[in-house]
mmCIF file of C-alpha atoms in Angstrom:
data_model
loop_
_atom_site.group_PDB
_atom_site.id
_atom_site.type_symbol
_atom_site.label_atom_id
_atom_site.label_comp_id
_atom_site.label_asym_id
_atom_site.label_seq_id
_atom_site.Cartn_x
_atom_site.Cartn_y
_atom_site.Cartn_z
ATOM 1 C CA MET A 1 77.575 -8.495 -24.028
ATOM 2 C CA PRO A 2 78.256 -7.125 -20.816
ATOM 3 C CA THR A 3 79.288 -9.620 -18.139
ATOM 4 C CA LEU A 4 77.338 -10.585 -14.979
ATOM 5 C CA LYS A 5 79.260 -8.068 -12.855
ATOM 6 C CA GLU A 6 78.641 -5.520 -14.895
ATOM 7 C CA GLU A 7 74.716 -6.233 -15.289
ATOM 8 C CA LEU A 8 74.887 -6.262 -11.441
ATOM 9 C CA GLU A 9 76.500 -2.951 -10.909
ATOM 10 C CA GLU A 10 73.933 -1.866 -13.353
ATOM 11 C CA VAL A 11 70.997 -3.178 -11.220
ATOM 12 C CA LYS A 12 72.559 -1.810 -8.191
ATOM 13 C CA LEU A 13 72.472 1.892 -9.354
ATOM 14 C CA LYS A 14 69.314 1.464 -10.379
ATOM 15 C CA TYR A 15 68.242 0.234 -7.057
ATOM 16 C CA THR A 16 70.107 3.375 -5.533
ATOM 17 C CA ALA A 17 68.133 5.643 -7.851
ATOM 18 C CA LEU A 18 64.680 4.188 -6.851
ATOM 19 C CA ARG A 19 65.625 4.358 -3.442
ATOM 20 C CA GLU A 20 66.611 7.751 -3.430
ATOM 21 C CA GLU A 21 63.310 8.593 -5.380
ATOM 22 C CA TRP A 22 61.283 6.681 -2.922
ATOM 23 C CA GLY A 23 63.240 8.739 -0.031
ATOM 24 C CA LEU A 24 61.964 11.877 -2.040
ATOM 25 C CA GLN A 25 58.723 10.941 -2.164
ATOM 26 C CA GLN A 26 58.380 9.696 1.407
ATOM 27 C CA GLU A 27 59.584 13.131 2.692
ATOM 28 C CA HIS A 28 56.969 14.885 0.226
ATOM 29 C CA LEU A 29 54.167 12.541 1.838
ATOM 30 C CA GLY A 30 55.350 13.380 5.096
ATOM 31 C CA ARG A 31 55.065 17.432 4.238
ATOM 32 C CA LEU A 32 51.816 16.544 3.027
ATOM 33 C CA GLN A 33 50.508 14.788 5.629
ATOM 34 C CA SER A 34 51.430 17.657 7.902
ATOM 35 C CA GLN A 35 49.746 20.109 5.920
ATOM 36 C CA ILE A 36 46.614 18.015 5.895
ATOM 37 C CA SER A 37 46.922 18.079 9.836
ATOM 38 C CA VAL A 38 47.027 21.468 9.752
ATOM 39 C CA LEU A 39 44.506 21.884 7.489
ATOM 40 C CA HIS A 40 42.162 19.189 9.872
ATOM 41 C CA THR A 41 43.180 21.376 12.820
ATOM 42 C CA GLN A 42 41.813 24.581 11.376
ATOM 43 C CA LEU A 43 38.822 23.290 9.812
ATOM 44 C CA GLN A 44 37.889 21.811 13.273
ATOM 45 C CA GLN A 45 38.797 25.325 14.857
ATOM 46 C CA GLN A 46 36.825 27.220 12.251
ATOM 47 C CA SER A 47 33.950 24.820 12.561
ATOM 48 C CA ALA A 48 33.982 25.045 16.305
ATOM 49 C CA PHE A 49 33.975 29.053 15.809
ATOM 50 C CA CYS A 50 30.904 28.678 13.301
ATOM 51 C CA ALA A 51 28.792 26.616 15.557
ATOM 52 C CA SER A 52 29.545 28.786 18.680
ATOM 53 C CA LEU A 53 28.885 31.850 16.746
ATOM 54 C CA GLY A 54 25.687 30.540 15.038
ATOM 55 C CA ALA A 55 24.646 29.426 18.967
ATOM 56 C CA ILE A 56 25.301 33.142 19.878
ATOM 57 C CA LEU A 57 23.555 34.836 17.227
ATOM 58 C CA GLY A 58 20.645 32.453 17.056
ATOM 59 C CA HIS A 59 20.267 32.784 20.521
ATOM 60 C CA LEU A 60 20.004 36.797 20.478
ATOM 61 C CA LEU A 61 17.868 36.564 17.608
ATOM 62 C CA TRP A 62 15.786 33.885 19.328
ATOM 63 C CA LYS A 63 15.218 36.318 22.147
ATOM 64 C CA ALA A 64 14.690 39.232 20.037
ATOM 65 C CA SER A 65 11.733 37.578 18.034
ATOM 66 C CA ARG A 66 9.541 37.252 21.143
ATOM 67 C CA SER A 67 8.421 40.818 20.138
ATOM 68 C CA ALA A 68 5.940 40.741 17.642
ATOM 69 C CA GLU A 69 7.605 43.919 16.135
ATOM 70 C CA ILE A 70 10.615 42.017 15.258
ATOM 71 C CA VAL A 71 8.124 39.142 13.801
ATOM 72 C CA GLU A 72 6.725 41.794 11.406
ATOM 73 C CA THR A 73 9.986 43.137 10.488
ATOM 74 C CA LEU A 74 11.337 39.511 9.494
ATOM 75 C CA THR A 75 8.361 38.233 7.639
ATOM 76 C CA ALA A 76 8.406 41.872 5.862
ATOM 77 C CA GLY A 77 11.807 41.079 4.478
ATOM 78 C CA ASN A 78 12.815 39.327 1.040
ATOM 79 C CA ARG A 79 15.090 36.766 2.974
ATOM 80 C CA ILE A 80 12.825 34.940 5.393
ATOM 81 C CA GLY A 81 11.891 32.201 2.800
ATOM 82 C CA ASP A 82 15.958 31.472 3.069
ATOM 83 C CA PHE A 83 15.894 31.203 6.618
ATOM 84 C CA PHE A 84 13.091 28.805 6.553
ATOM 85 C CA LEU A 85 15.143 26.948 3.987
ATOM 86 C CA ILE A 86 18.249 26.759 6.472
ATOM 87 C CA VAL A 87 15.919 25.532 9.431
ATOM 88 C CA VAL A 88 14.751 22.930 7.038
ATOM 89 C CA GLY A 89 18.646 22.147 6.250
ATOM 90 C CA THR A 90 19.887 22.215 9.374
ATOM 91 C CA LEU A 91 17.201 20.182 11.408
ATOM 92 C CA THR A 92 17.233 17.553 8.804
ATOM 93 C CA SER A 93 21.085 17.274 9.033
ATOM 94 C CA PHE A 94 21.138 17.232 12.895
ATOM 95 C CA MET A 95 18.239 14.559 13.109
ATOM 96 C CA ASP A 96 20.256 12.224 10.581
ATOM 97 C CA THR A 97 23.344 12.956 12.328
ATOM 98 C CA TYR A 98 21.890 11.943 15.976
ATOM 99 C CA LYS A 99 19.120 9.805 15.179
ATOM 100 C CA GLN A 100 19.742 7.683 18.598
ATOM 101 C CA GLU A 101 20.694 10.854 20.851
ATOM 102 C CA ILE A 102 20.742 14.092 20.624
ATOM 103 C CA PRO A 103 23.951 16.006 22.179
ATOM 104 C CA SER A 104 23.582 17.923 25.504
ATOM 105 C CA GLN A 105 21.733 21.493 25.429
ATOM 106 C CA ASN A 106 24.693 23.006 26.557
ATOM 107 C CA SER A 107 26.577 21.903 22.991
ATOM 108 C CA ASP A 108 27.013 24.751 20.734
ATOM 109 C CA GLU A 109 25.518 22.694 17.959
ATOM 110 C CA SER A 110 22.066 22.118 19.986
ATOM 111 C CA GLN A 111 22.016 25.501 21.164
ATOM 112 C CA PHE A 112 21.993 26.393 17.525
ATOM 113 C CA VAL A 113 19.510 24.108 16.386
ATOM 114 C CA MET A 114 17.243 24.940 19.297
ATOM 115 C CA SER A 115 17.518 28.422 18.494
ATOM 116 C CA LEU A 116 16.419 28.175 14.968
ATOM 117 C CA VAL A 117 13.436 26.246 16.008
ATOM 118 C CA GLY A 118 12.698 28.545 18.810
ATOM 119 C CA ILE A 119 12.527 31.372 16.232
ATOM 120 C CA VAL A 120 9.858 29.932 14.282
ATOM 121 C CA THR A 121 8.122 29.004 17.469
ATOM 122 C CA ASN A 122 8.140 33.014 18.246
ATOM 123 C CA ILE A 123 7.037 33.587 14.323
ATOM 124 C CA ALA A 124 4.174 31.113 14.836
ATOM 125 C CA ALA A 125 3.183 32.729 18.064
ATOM 126 C CA ALA A 126 2.277 36.082 16.676
ATOM 127 C CA ALA A 127 -0.634 36.370 14.182
ATOM 128 C CA GLU A 128 1.345 37.582 11.160
ATOM 129 C CA GLY A 129 3.894 35.402 11.766
ATOM 130 C CA ARG A 130 1.662 31.926 11.512
ATOM 131 C CA LEU A 131 -0.395 33.648 8.805
ATOM 132 C CA PHE A 132 3.045 33.753 7.152
ATOM 133 C CA LEU A 133 4.037 30.364 7.644
ATOM 134 C CA ILE A 134 1.069 28.832 6.268
ATOM 135 C CA ILE A 135 0.860 30.835 2.826
ATOM 136 C CA ASP A 136 4.553 30.841 2.394
ATOM 137 C CA GLU A 137 5.795 27.526 0.240
ATOM 138 C CA HIS A 138 8.556 27.603 2.270
ATOM 139 C CA GLY A 139 6.969 28.213 5.603
ATOM 140 C CA LYS A 140 4.625 25.147 4.313
ATOM 141 C CA ASN A 141 7.556 22.958 3.958
ATOM 142 C CA LEU A 142 8.950 23.728 7.445
ATOM 143 C CA ILE A 143 5.895 23.061 8.538
ATOM 144 C CA ARG A 144 5.694 19.733 6.961
ATOM 145 C CA HIS A 145 9.220 19.053 8.089
ATOM 146 C CA PHE A 146 8.383 19.695 11.904
ATOM 147 C CA VAL A 147 5.428 17.125 11.451
ATOM 148 C CA LYS A 148 7.880 14.304 10.159
ATOM 149 C CA MET A 149 10.579 15.157 12.461
ATOM 150 C CA LEU A 150 8.085 14.892 15.600
ATOM 151 C CA GLN A 151 7.849 10.906 15.337
ATOM 152 C CA TYR A 152 11.704 10.594 15.089
ATOM 153 C CA ILE A 153 13.033 12.573 17.456
ATOM 154 C CA PRO A 154 14.959 10.303 20.307
ATOM 155 C CA VAL A 155 13.992 10.744 24.054
ATOM 156 C CA PRO A 156 14.556 11.785 26.755
ATOM 157 C CA SER A 157 17.556 13.508 24.789
ATOM 158 C CA GLY A 158 15.604 15.472 22.328
ATOM 159 C CA ASN A 159 12.609 16.521 25.065
ATOM 160 C CA CYS A 160 13.588 19.920 24.749
ATOM 161 C CA LEU A 161 13.349 19.929 20.925
ATOM 162 C CA LYS A 162 9.893 18.075 20.706
ATOM 163 C CA ARG A 163 8.644 20.885 22.916
ATOM 164 C CA LEU A 164 9.640 23.280 20.826
ATOM 165 C CA ILE A 165 7.985 21.996 17.796
ATOM 166 C CA PHE A 166 4.428 21.034 19.747
ATOM 167 C CA MET A 167 4.750 24.732 20.643
ATOM 168 C CA SER A 168 5.297 25.783 17.132
ATOM 169 C CA LEU A 169 2.311 23.514 15.597
ATOM 170 C CA TYR A 170 -0.158 24.316 18.310
ATOM 171 C CA ASN A 171 0.738 28.094 17.498
ATOM 172 C CA ILE A 172 -0.118 27.447 13.925
ATOM 173 C CA SER A 173 -3.234 25.549 14.584
ATOM 174 C CA ILE A 174 -4.694 28.927 16.260
ATOM 175 C CA ASN A 175 -4.858 30.272 12.506
ATOM 176 C CA ASN A 176 -8.413 28.851 10.630
ATOM 177 C CA VAL A 177 -6.289 28.222 7.424
ATOM 178 C CA GLY A 178 -3.373 26.468 9.581
ATOM 179 C CA VAL A 179 -5.461 24.144 11.327
ATOM 180 C CA ILE A 180 -6.632 22.854 8.056
ATOM 181 C CA TYR A 181 -3.438 22.513 6.735
ATOM 182 C CA LEU A 182 -2.217 20.562 9.930
ATOM 183 C CA GLN A 183 -5.105 18.112 9.525
ATOM 184 C CA GLY A 184 -4.387 17.209 6.044
ATOM 185 C CA GLN A 185 -1.134 16.010 7.897
ATOM 186 C CA PRO A 186 -1.487 12.299 8.553
ATOM 187 C CA GLN A 187 2.113 12.215 9.739
ATOM 188 C CA LEU A 188 0.851 14.721 12.487
ATOM 189 C CA LEU A 189 -1.231 11.961 14.051
ATOM 190 C CA THR A 190 1.250 9.561 14.044
ATOM 191 C CA GLY A 191 3.738 11.828 15.964
ATOM 192 C CA ILE A 192 1.077 12.609 18.447
ATOM 193 C CA VAL A 193 -0.077 8.841 19.336
ATOM 194 C CA LYS A 194 3.664 8.240 19.658
ATOM 195 C CA THR A 195 4.111 10.762 22.023
ATOM 196 C CA LEU A 196 0.856 9.787 24.193
ATOM 197 C CA GLU A 197 1.726 6.164 24.003
ATOM 198 C CA ASP A 198 5.362 6.713 25.461
ATOM 199 C CA GLU A 199 4.759 6.560 29.094
ATOM 200 C CA THR A 200 8.733 7.538 29.524
ATOM 201 C CA GLN A 201 7.585 10.842 28.090
ATOM 202 C CA PRO A 202 7.212 13.874 30.859
ATOM 203 C CA GLN A 203 3.808 14.902 31.553
ATOM 204 C CA GLU A 204 4.671 18.088 29.953
ATOM 205 C CA LEU A 205 4.797 16.553 26.350
ATOM 206 C CA HIS A 206 1.651 14.370 27.308
ATOM 207 C CA MET A 207 -0.169 17.757 27.892
ATOM 208 C CA MET A 208 1.451 19.311 24.819
ATOM 209 C CA ALA A 209 0.381 16.532 22.744
ATOM 210 C CA LEU A 210 -3.354 16.380 23.974
ATOM 211 C CA ARG A 211 -3.820 20.309 23.411
ATOM 212 C CA LEU A 212 -2.388 20.126 19.791
ATOM 213 C CA LEU A 213 -4.706 17.098 19.480
ATOM 214 C CA GLN A 214 -7.771 18.850 20.857
ATOM 215 C CA ALA A 215 -6.709 21.951 18.556
ATOM 216 C CA ILE A 216 -6.711 19.972 15.198
ATOM 217 C CA THR A 217 -10.297 17.706 15.913
ATOM 218 C CA TRP A 218 -12.059 21.027 16.981
ATOM 219 C CA GLU A 219 -13.780 21.688 13.918
ATOM 220 C CA VAL A 220 -13.187 18.696 11.329
ATOM 221 C CA ASN A 221 -15.194 19.231 7.672
ATOM 222 C CA CYS A 222 -13.247 16.707 6.026
ATOM 223 C CA TYR A 223 -14.891 13.064 5.999
ATOM 224 C CA ALA A 224 -11.475 11.626 5.030
ATOM 225 C CA VAL A 225 -9.668 13.557 7.684
ATOM 226 C CA LEU A 226 -12.004 12.572 10.372
ATOM 227 C CA GLU A 227 -11.789 9.235 9.283
ATOM 228 C CA ASN A 228 -8.076 8.967 9.524
ATOM 229 C CA MET A 229 -8.185 10.288 13.242
ATOM 230 C CA ALA A 230 -10.679 7.507 14.145
ATOM 231 C CA GLU A 231 -8.304 5.126 12.915
ATOM 232 C CA THR A 232 -4.801 6.682 14.011
ATOM 233 C CA VAL A 233 -5.676 7.656 17.516
ATOM 234 C CA PRO A 234 -6.949 4.587 19.596
ATOM 235 C CA ARG A 235 -10.131 5.178 21.626
ATOM 236 C CA LYS A 236 -8.372 3.148 24.529
ATOM 237 C CA LEU A 237 -5.643 5.659 24.455
ATOM 238 C CA LEU A 238 -7.804 8.517 25.269
ATOM 239 C CA GLU A 239 -9.861 6.630 27.631
ATOM 240 C CA LYS A 240 -6.049 6.159 29.403
ATOM 241 C CA PHE A 241 -6.128 9.972 29.792
ATOM 242 C CA LEU A 242 -9.661 9.958 30.650
ATOM 243 C CA ARG A 243 -8.992 8.025 33.938
ATOM 244 C CA SER A 244 -5.821 10.078 34.994
ATOM 245 C CA PRO A 245 -6.013 11.788 38.186
ATOM 246 C CA ASN A 246 -4.407 14.829 36.216
ATOM 247 C CA GLN A 247 -7.714 16.911 35.613
ATOM 248 C CA GLU A 248 -5.663 18.682 32.861
ATOM 249 C CA PHE A 249 -5.216 14.802 30.898
ATOM 250 C CA ASN A 250 -8.963 14.064 31.886
ATOM 251 C CA SER A 251 -10.373 17.568 30.453
ATOM 252 C CA ALA A 252 -8.119 17.245 27.356
ATOM 253 C CA ALA A 253 -9.352 13.579 26.497
ATOM 254 C CA THR A 254 -12.747 14.366 26.906
ATOM 255 C CA ALA A 255 -12.676 17.542 24.768
ATOM 256 C CA ILE A 256 -10.872 15.415 21.690
ATOM 257 C CA ILE A 257 -13.438 12.860 22.004
ATOM 258 C CA ASN A 258 -16.675 14.862 22.143
ATOM 259 C CA ASN A 259 -14.955 16.917 19.106
ATOM 260 C CA ILE A 260 -14.288 13.674 16.948
ATOM 261 C CA GLU A 261 -17.942 12.728 17.736
ATOM 262 C CA ARG A 262 -19.352 16.009 17.243
ATOM 263 C CA SER A 263 -17.936 16.190 13.752
ATOM 264 C CA ARG A 264 -18.849 12.787 12.874
ATOM 265 C CA LEU A 265 -22.515 13.439 13.703
ATOM 266 C CA LYS A 266 -22.463 16.701 11.667
ATOM 267 C CA ILE A 267 -20.667 15.131 8.634
ATOM 268 C CA GLN A 268 -23.355 12.139 8.612
ATOM 269 C CA ASN A 269 -26.052 14.582 9.286
ATOM 270 C CA LEU A 270 -24.930 16.352 5.966
ATOM 271 C CA LYS A 271 -24.943 12.958 4.340
ATOM 272 C CA ASP A 272 -28.187 12.006 5.378
ATOM 273 C CA CYS A 273 -29.890 15.392 4.318
ATOM 274 C CA GLY A 274 -28.057 15.385 1.169
ATOM 275 C CA GLY A 275 -26.133 18.377 2.309
ATOM 276 C CA LYS A 276 -22.478 18.983 0.820
ATOM 277 C CA TYR A 277 -19.636 18.038 2.852
ATOM 278 C CA GLU A 278 -15.850 17.551 2.000
ATOM 279 C CA GLU A 279 -14.780 14.006 1.286
ATOM 280 C CA CYS A 280 -10.965 15.019 1.505
ATOM 281 C CA LYS A 281 -8.900 18.086 1.928
#
């Protein structure tokens, strides 16, 4: 049997071997950490480059899409649906990341998102473009996301983004099919009312919200939609703008109240006379 001294020497040898192995592993781990640091830096640089490139190209396309001819070319292509999907995905991710406050407009990330929404706004500004948006499934999905995002955009950091979305939705409301589609989006009224009730919002956004509400209340043929409008949009809120010294506010609020009352009377007359009216849309 080995003596105690021999056992001690054997343990010392094992300890030395393990210590050397640990040292080698530490060196290997150090090299891996160094590689990770390099890759992380490269990834940050690549991400910054992509954001900058996206902001630049998006800005250029945003400017170009002001032309009706460019919009016609875009909608005639077979990749416009993919573009709408990119806008939805990018905007959703952006809003999930910046729920409380949107980065400065000077940041590449904000400029990229703004340019994407701006392109959609310009597409909706052209007759062919807004028609395409409301007949294409990806386009309608994008409209639904715009409507949903409207009530969650943080203020005041997101005012510019909200302004673009209001412009897009108003452009869509110019089309007869588009306005009916918007009337069928209950969340739109919630977003509009939230904007109108927020006294910290700039007058420009209040005016945009009123104009959009005026557009979607102009001709309501659906009883359920009309009832939802009456329930969601407080009469007191409209009366507040009626009393405003701002003539544009006063005029828009008056038109909205008249629109709702006119549609209500029309549907009621149809019901009383046994005529046909739509229960829902």
